[in-house]
PDB file of C-alpha atoms and ligand atoms in Angstrom:
ATOM      1  CA  ARG A   1      -2.972-127.277 -35.051  1.00 69.00           C
ATOM      2  CA  LYS A   2      -4.518-124.106 -34.118  1.00 79.00           C
ATOM      3  CA  LYS A   3      -6.761-123.902 -31.278  1.00 88.00           C
ATOM      4  CA  SER A   4     -10.408-123.287 -31.757  1.00 91.00           C
ATOM      5  CA  LYS A   5     -12.629-121.135 -29.513  1.00 93.00           C
ATOM      6  CA  LEU A   6     -16.282-121.684 -28.925  1.00 96.00           C
ATOM      7  CA  PHE A   7     -18.953-119.111 -30.126  1.00 97.00           C
ATOM      8  CA  THR A   8     -22.701-118.981 -30.762  1.00 98.00           C
ATOM      9  CA  LEU A   9     -24.584-117.043 -33.126  1.00 98.00           C
ATOM     10  CA  ILE A  10     -28.429-116.712 -33.392  1.00 98.00           C
ATOM     11  CA  ILE A  11     -30.613-115.413 -36.276  1.00 98.00           C
ATOM     12  CA  VAL A  12     -34.168-114.763 -35.106  1.00 98.00           C
ATOM     13  CA  LYS A  13     -36.697-115.197 -37.860  1.00 98.00           C
ATOM     14  CA  LYS A  14     -40.260-113.866 -38.018  1.00 96.00           C
ATOM     15  CA  ASN A  15     -42.231-114.280 -41.182  1.00 94.00           C
ATOM     16  CA  GLU A  16     -40.345-112.715 -44.032  1.00 96.00           C
ATOM     17  CA  ASN A  17     -37.865-110.656 -41.686  1.00 97.00           C
ATOM     18  CA  VAL A  18     -34.732-111.599 -39.515  1.00 98.00           C
ATOM     19  CA  LEU A  19     -33.665-109.577 -36.620  1.00 97.00           C
ATOM     20  CA  LEU A  20     -29.879-108.256 -36.687  1.00 96.00           C
ATOM     21  CA  GLY A  21     -28.034-106.413 -34.241  1.00 92.00           C
ATOM     22  CA  LEU A  22     -25.702-103.342 -34.766  1.00 89.00           C
ATOM     23  CA  LYS A  23     -22.644-104.089 -32.727  1.00 88.00           C
ATOM     24  CA  LYS A  24     -21.743-100.744 -30.909  1.00 81.00           C
ATOM     25  CA  ARG A  25     -18.467-102.030 -29.358  1.00 81.00           C
ATOM     26  CA  GLY A  26     -15.820-104.884 -29.080  1.00 84.00           C
ATOM     27  CA  PHE A  27     -15.273-107.439 -31.953  1.00 86.00           C
ATOM     28  CA  GLY A  28     -17.145-106.815 -35.017  1.00 89.00           C
ATOM     29  CA  VAL A  29     -18.088-103.067 -33.982  1.00 89.00           C
ATOM     30  CA  HIS A  30     -20.122-101.184 -36.471  1.00 90.00           C
ATOM     31  CA  LYS A  31     -21.516-104.527 -38.287  1.00 95.00           C
ATOM     32  CA  TRP A  32     -24.957-106.012 -38.345  1.00 95.00           C
ATOM     33  CA  ASN A  33     -24.936-109.622 -37.468  1.00 96.00           C
ATOM     34  CA  GLY A  34     -26.824-112.077 -35.337  1.00 97.00           C
ATOM     35  CA  PHE A  35     -26.668-112.228 -31.744  1.00 95.00           C
ATOM     36  CA  GLY A  36     -24.043-114.251 -29.780  1.00 96.00           C
ATOM     37  CA  GLY A  37     -20.851-114.586 -27.963  1.00 96.00           C
ATOM     38  CA  LYS A  38     -18.532-116.768 -26.076  1.00 96.00           C
ATOM     39  CA  VAL A  39     -19.709-119.989 -24.339  1.00 97.00           C
ATOM     40  CA  GLU A  40     -18.742-119.659 -20.732  1.00 96.00           C
ATOM     41  CA  SER A  41     -16.998-122.627 -18.977  1.00 93.00           C
ATOM     42  CA  GLY A  42     -19.930-124.742 -17.290  1.00 95.00           C
ATOM     43  CA  GLU A  43     -22.502-123.814 -19.836  1.00 97.00           C
ATOM     44  CA  SER A  44     -23.718-125.760 -22.587  1.00 98.00           C
ATOM     45  CA  ILE A  45     -23.408-124.248 -26.320  1.00 98.00           C
ATOM     46  CA  GLN A  46     -27.309-124.259 -26.341  1.00 98.00           C
ATOM     47  CA  ASP A  47     -27.539-122.324 -22.990  1.00 98.00           C
ATOM     48  CA  GLY A  48     -24.660-119.989 -23.970  1.00 98.00           C
ATOM     49  CA  ALA A  49     -26.869-118.985 -27.317  1.00 98.00           C
ATOM     50  CA  ILE A  50     -29.945-118.665 -25.201  1.00 98.00           C
ATOM     51  CA  ARG A  51     -27.923-116.263 -22.702  1.00 96.00           C
ATOM     52  CA  GLU A  52     -26.623-114.174 -25.341  1.00 94.00           C
ATOM     53  CA  LEU A  53     -29.627-113.599 -27.190  1.00 94.00           C
ATOM     54  CA  GLN A  54     -31.372-112.441 -23.950  1.00 93.00           C
ATOM     55  CA  GLU A  55     -28.422-110.251 -22.980  1.00 89.00           C
ATOM     56  CA  GLU A  56     -28.218-108.694 -26.405  1.00 89.00           C
ATOM     57  CA  CYS A  57     -31.695-108.155 -27.453  1.00 90.00           C
ATOM     58  CA  GLY A  58     -34.214-109.325 -24.547  1.00 90.00           C
ATOM     59  CA  LEU A  59     -35.804-112.200 -26.217  1.00 95.00           C
ATOM     60  CA  ILE A  60     -36.084-115.515 -24.491  1.00 97.00           C
ATOM     61  CA  ALA A  61     -35.745-118.345 -27.006  1.00 98.00           C
ATOM     62  CA  ASN A  62     -38.271-121.124 -26.516  1.00 97.00           C
ATOM     63  CA  SER A  63     -36.552-123.567 -28.806  1.00 96.00           C
ATOM     64  CA  LEU A  64     -33.517-123.263 -31.178  1.00 98.00           C
ATOM     65  CA  TYR A  65     -32.766-124.776 -34.557  1.00 98.00           C
ATOM     66  CA  LYS A  66     -29.248-125.803 -34.994  1.00 98.00           C
ATOM     67  CA  HIS A  67     -27.888-125.114 -38.528  1.00 98.00           C
ATOM     68  CA  GLY A  68     -24.487-126.166 -38.078  1.00 98.00           C
ATOM     69  CA  ILE A  69     -20.871-124.756 -37.397  1.00 98.00           C
ATOM     70  CA  LEU A  70     -19.234-121.892 -38.898  1.00 98.00           C
ATOM     71  CA  TRP A  71     -15.334-121.989 -38.765  1.00 98.00           C
ATOM     72  CA  PHE A  72     -13.383-118.695 -39.331  1.00 96.00           C
ATOM     73  CA  GLU A  73      -9.821-118.697 -39.646  1.00 95.00           C
ATOM     74  CA  ASN A  74      -7.973-115.288 -39.968  1.00 92.00           C
ATOM     75  CA  LEU A  75      -4.248-115.226 -41.405  1.00 91.00           C
ATOM     76  CA  GLU A  76      -3.652-111.815 -40.002  1.00 85.00           C
ATOM     77  CA  THR A  77      -4.602-111.379 -36.384  1.00 77.00           C
ATOM     78  CA  THR A  78      -4.736-114.469 -34.587  1.00 70.00           C
ATOM     79  CA  ASP A  79      -3.647-118.295 -34.105  1.00 77.00           C
ATOM     80  CA  MET A  80      -6.879-118.977 -33.193  1.00 87.00           C
ATOM     81  CA  ILE A  81     -10.004-120.781 -35.013  1.00 94.00           C
ATOM     82  CA  PHE A  82     -13.472-119.187 -34.275  1.00 95.00           C
ATOM     83  CA  GLU A  83     -15.842-122.229 -33.961  1.00 97.00           C
ATOM     84  CA  VAL A  84     -19.346-120.538 -34.046  1.00 98.00           C
ATOM     85  CA  HIS A  85     -22.507-122.854 -33.421  1.00 98.00           C
ATOM     86  CA  LEU A  86     -25.144-121.224 -35.588  1.00 98.00           C
ATOM     87  CA  PHE A  87     -28.886-121.519 -34.840  1.00 98.00           C
ATOM     88  CA  SER A  88     -32.164-119.783 -35.763  1.00 98.00           C
ATOM     89  CA  VAL A  89     -35.074-118.981 -33.450  1.00 98.00           C
ATOM     90  CA  SER A  90     -38.566-118.447 -34.447  1.00 97.00           C
ATOM     91  CA  ASP A  91     -40.273-119.337 -31.062  1.00 97.00           C
ATOM     92  CA  TYR A  92     -39.398-116.908 -28.535  1.00 98.00           C
ATOM     93  CA  LYS A  93     -40.993-114.630 -25.927  1.00 97.00           C
ATOM     94  CA  GLY A  94     -40.804-110.969 -25.666  1.00 95.00           C
ATOM     95  CA  GLU A  95     -40.345-108.161 -28.119  1.00 90.00           C
ATOM     96  CA  ALA A  96     -36.935-106.772 -29.411  1.00 84.00           C
ATOM     97  CA  THR A  97     -36.568-102.835 -28.741  1.00 71.00           C
ATOM     98  CA  GLU A  98     -35.506-101.493 -31.945  1.00 67.00           C
ATOM     99  CA  SER A  99     -33.397 -98.423 -32.236  1.00 54.00           C
ATOM    100  CA  GLU A 100     -35.890 -96.057 -33.476  1.00 53.00           C
ATOM    101  CA  GLU A 101     -38.080 -96.656 -30.202  1.00 54.00           C
ATOM    102  CA  ILE A 102     -35.200 -95.883 -28.075  1.00 57.00           C
ATOM    103  CA  ASN A 103     -35.994 -92.723 -26.085  1.00 60.00           C
ATOM    104  CA  ASP A 104     -33.589 -89.763 -25.446  1.00 55.00           C
ATOM    105  CA  LEU A 105     -32.767 -91.056 -22.077  1.00 59.00           C
ATOM    106  CA  LEU A 106     -31.761 -94.577 -23.234  1.00 66.00           C
ATOM    107  CA  LYS A 107     -29.674 -92.646 -25.851  1.00 59.00           C
ATOM    108  CA  MET A 108     -27.465 -90.947 -23.141  1.00 55.00           C
ATOM    109  CA  ILE A 109     -26.592 -94.383 -21.711  1.00 63.00           C
ATOM    110  CA  ILE A 110     -26.216 -96.032 -25.172  1.00 61.00           C
ATOM    111  CA  PHE A 111     -22.470 -96.667 -24.711  1.00 57.00           C
ATOM    112  CA  VAL A 112     -23.498 -99.480 -22.255  1.00 62.00           C
ATOM    113  CA  ILE A 113     -25.519-101.333 -24.795  1.00 70.00           C
ATOM    114  CA  GLU A 114     -23.645-103.892 -26.772  1.00 74.00           C
ATOM    115  CA  MET A 115     -25.845-104.212 -29.694  1.00 81.00           C
ATOM    116  CA  ILE A 116     -28.974-102.370 -31.086  1.00 81.00           C
ATOM    117  CA  PRO A 117     -31.564-104.681 -32.736  1.00 89.00           C
ATOM    118  CA  LYS A 118     -33.530-104.050 -35.877  1.00 92.00           C
ATOM    119  CA  TRP A 119     -35.836-106.133 -37.984  1.00 95.00           C
ATOM    120  CA  PHE A 120     -35.029-106.311 -41.757  1.00 97.00           C
ATOM    121  CA  ASN A 121     -37.146-107.895 -44.466  1.00 98.00           C
ATOM    122  CA  ILE A 122     -35.099-110.589 -46.105  1.00 98.00           C
ATOM    123  CA  LYS A 123     -34.975-108.727 -49.099  1.00 98.00           C
ATOM    124  CA  ASP A 124     -33.175-105.675 -47.567  1.00 97.00           C
ATOM    125  CA  ILE A 125     -30.448-107.411 -45.367  1.00 98.00           C
ATOM    126  CA  PRO A 126     -27.614-105.122 -45.228  1.00 97.00           C
ATOM    127  CA  PHE A 127     -24.788-107.256 -46.471  1.00 98.00           C
ATOM    128  CA  GLN A 128     -22.545-104.504 -47.238  1.00 96.00           C
ATOM    129  CA  ASN A 129     -22.486-103.710 -43.301  1.00 97.00           C
ATOM    130  CA  MET A 130     -21.859-107.035 -42.208  1.00 98.00           C
ATOM    131  CA  TRP A 131     -18.973-109.650 -41.868  1.00 97.00           C
ATOM    132  CA  PRO A 132     -18.400-110.456 -45.751  1.00 97.00           C
ATOM    133  CA  SER A 133     -18.745-114.202 -44.977  1.00 98.00           C
ATOM    134  CA  ASN A 134     -22.461-113.584 -44.103  1.00 98.00           C
ATOM    135  CA  LYS A 135     -23.706-113.026 -47.848  1.00 98.00           C
ATOM    136  CA  TYR A 136     -22.679-116.793 -48.170  1.00 98.00           C
ATOM    137  CA  TRP A 137     -24.360-118.296 -45.091  1.00 98.00           C
ATOM    138  CA  LEU A 138     -27.097-116.264 -44.114  1.00 98.00           C
ATOM    139  CA  PRO A 139     -29.267-116.972 -47.264  1.00 98.00           C
ATOM    140  CA  LEU A 140     -28.785-120.530 -45.979  1.00 98.00           C
ATOM    141  CA  VAL A 141     -30.083-119.831 -42.647  1.00 98.00           C
ATOM    142  CA  ILE A 142     -33.188-118.394 -43.941  1.00 98.00           C
ATOM    143  CA  GLU A 143     -33.888-121.419 -46.340  1.00 97.00           C
ATOM    144  CA  GLY A 144     -33.695-123.395 -43.190  1.00 98.00           C
ATOM    145  CA  LYS A 145     -30.687-125.469 -44.356  1.00 98.00           C
ATOM    146  CA  LYS A 146     -28.207-127.426 -42.384  1.00 98.00           C
ATOM    147  CA  PHE A 147     -24.487-126.983 -43.149  1.00 98.00           C
ATOM    148  CA  ASP A 148     -21.143-126.694 -41.904  1.00 98.00           C
ATOM    149  CA  ALA A 149     -18.617-123.826 -43.478  1.00 98.00           C
ATOM    150  CA  PHE A 150     -15.209-122.897 -43.340  1.00 98.00           C
ATOM    151  CA  PHE A 151     -14.337-119.142 -44.076  1.00 98.00           C
ATOM    152  CA  LEU A 152     -10.465-118.050 -44.408  1.00 97.00           C
ATOM    153  CA  TYR A 153     -10.194-114.164 -43.792  1.00 95.00           C
ATOM    154  CA  LYS A 154      -7.110-111.987 -44.225  1.00 93.00           C
ATOM    155  CA  ASN A 155      -7.816-108.853 -42.591  1.00 86.00           C
ATOM    156  CA  GLU A 156     -11.503-108.464 -43.424  1.00 88.00           C
ATOM    157  CA  HIS A 157     -11.599-110.032 -46.772  1.00 94.00           C
ATOM    158  CA  VAL A 158     -12.541-113.643 -47.415  1.00 97.00           C
ATOM    159  CA  LEU A 159      -9.586-115.187 -49.179  1.00 97.00           C
ATOM    160  CA  ASP A 160     -11.410-118.843 -49.389  1.00 97.00           C
ATOM    161  CA  PHE A 161     -14.392-120.563 -48.196  1.00 98.00           C
ATOM    162  CA  THR A 162     -16.179-124.005 -48.257  1.00 98.00           C
ATOM    163  CA  ILE A 163     -19.911-124.857 -47.468  1.00 98.00           C
ATOM    164  CA  ASN A 164     -21.167-128.305 -47.097  1.00 98.00           C
ATOM    165  CA  GLU A 165     -24.762-128.530 -47.092  1.00 98.00           C
ATOM    166  CA  TYR A 166     -26.450-131.733 -45.607  1.00 93.00           C
TER     167      TYR A 166
HETATM  168  P1  LIG B   1     -17.811-109.982 -24.381  1.00 59.63           P
HETATM  169  O1  LIG B   1     -16.225-110.351 -24.054  1.00 59.63           O
HETATM  170  O2  LIG B   1     -18.604-110.932 -23.444  1.00 59.63           O
HETATM  171  O3  LIG B   1     -18.050-108.826 -24.642  1.00 59.63           O
HETATM  172  P2  LIG B   1     -18.960-112.061 -26.122  1.00 59.63           P
HETATM  173  O4  LIG B   1     -20.464-111.450 -26.367  1.00 59.63           O
HETATM  174  O5  LIG B   1     -18.701-113.043 -25.215  1.00 59.63           O
HETATM  175  O6  LIG B   1     -18.013-110.770 -25.768  1.00 59.63           O
HETATM  176  P3  LIG B   1     -18.389-111.283 -28.900  1.00 59.63           P
HETATM  177  O7  LIG B   1     -19.459-110.574 -28.813  1.00 59.63           O
HETATM  178  O8  LIG B   1     -16.872-111.204 -29.211  1.00 59.63           O
HETATM  179  O9  LIG B   1     -18.509-112.376 -27.587  1.00 59.63           O
HETATM  180  O10 LIG B   1     -18.752-112.658 -30.013  1.00 59.63           O
HETATM  181  C1  LIG B   1     -18.467-112.652 -31.298  1.00 59.63           C
HETATM  182  C2  LIG B   1     -19.569-112.979 -31.970  1.00 59.63           C
HETATM  183  O11 LIG B   1     -19.227-112.622 -33.456  1.00 59.63           O
HETATM  184  C3  LIG B   1     -20.232-114.277 -31.889  1.00 59.63           C
HETATM  185  O12 LIG B   1     -21.528-114.295 -32.129  1.00 59.63           O
HETATM  186  C4  LIG B   1     -19.540-115.243 -33.221  1.00 59.63           C
HETATM  187  C5  LIG B   1     -19.369-113.764 -34.071  1.00 59.63           C
HETATM  188  N1  LIG B   1     -18.428-113.809 -35.246  1.00 59.63           N
HETATM  189  C6  LIG B   1     -17.330-114.175 -34.918  1.00 59.63           C
HETATM  190  N2  LIG B   1     -16.496-113.988 -36.126  1.00 59.63           N
HETATM  191  C7  LIG B   1     -17.466-113.702 -37.028  1.00 59.63           C
HETATM  192  C8  LIG B   1     -17.380-113.749 -38.381  1.00 59.63           C
HETATM  193  N3  LIG B   1     -16.148-113.661 -38.940  1.00 59.63           N
HETATM  194  N4  LIG B   1     -18.487-113.557 -39.164  1.00 59.63           N
HETATM  195  C9  LIG B   1     -19.582-113.579 -38.563  1.00 59.63           C
HETATM  196  N5  LIG B   1     -19.797-113.602 -37.131  1.00 59.63           N
HETATM  197  C10 LIG B   1     -18.534-113.699 -36.360  1.00 59.63           C
HETATM  198  O13 LIG B   1     -20.803-113.477 -39.219  1.00 59.63           O
HETATM  199 NA1  LIG B   2     -21.715-111.017 -27.742  1.00 59.63          NA
HETATM  200 NA1  LIG B   3     -20.314-112.938 -23.374  1.00 59.63          NA
END
């Protein structure tokens, strides 16, 4: 049996909009996604999710809504399964600094920034520039559903998936 590794993923929702981040480096580079990352040792999954949200877009979550777990297996690259705990947040403190607001000075040091946040209307979500699984699960997050999902990837293609709604 493959080992799984714990990650978090948060979708910030506000009215008819979701906040996504363009990944500037590391895993999933050049893709839009929610905010999240690895859970550190000694940290709860919720605390890890809250920490990553603050690190990556500056928002402080007041409360998290847990949708479920996304499981990702990749036939190509690894013997590890990603166990991604998926949350949404609509109660938070702070303002996300969007890419258009970033001034020239910030652009000069942009390489240190992991993700660039941007609000998208739910009708304009950039699915073609996201992980291919997102078109299956992100609409369920927007609808407030609870579910678990499994996606089998080869390279960056979804070969197979199952979604169980509760
Ligand atoms: P470090 O090492 O600190 O830079 P860290 O921020 O801890 O990394 P990162 O950014 O590699 O972790 O986390 C990966 C993020 O991508 C997590 O939020 C989970 C998410 N993720 C991984 N595979 C995914 C997939 N196939 N589809 C998807 N999100 C995925 O939508
Ligand atoms: Na991250
Ligand atoms: Na991290």
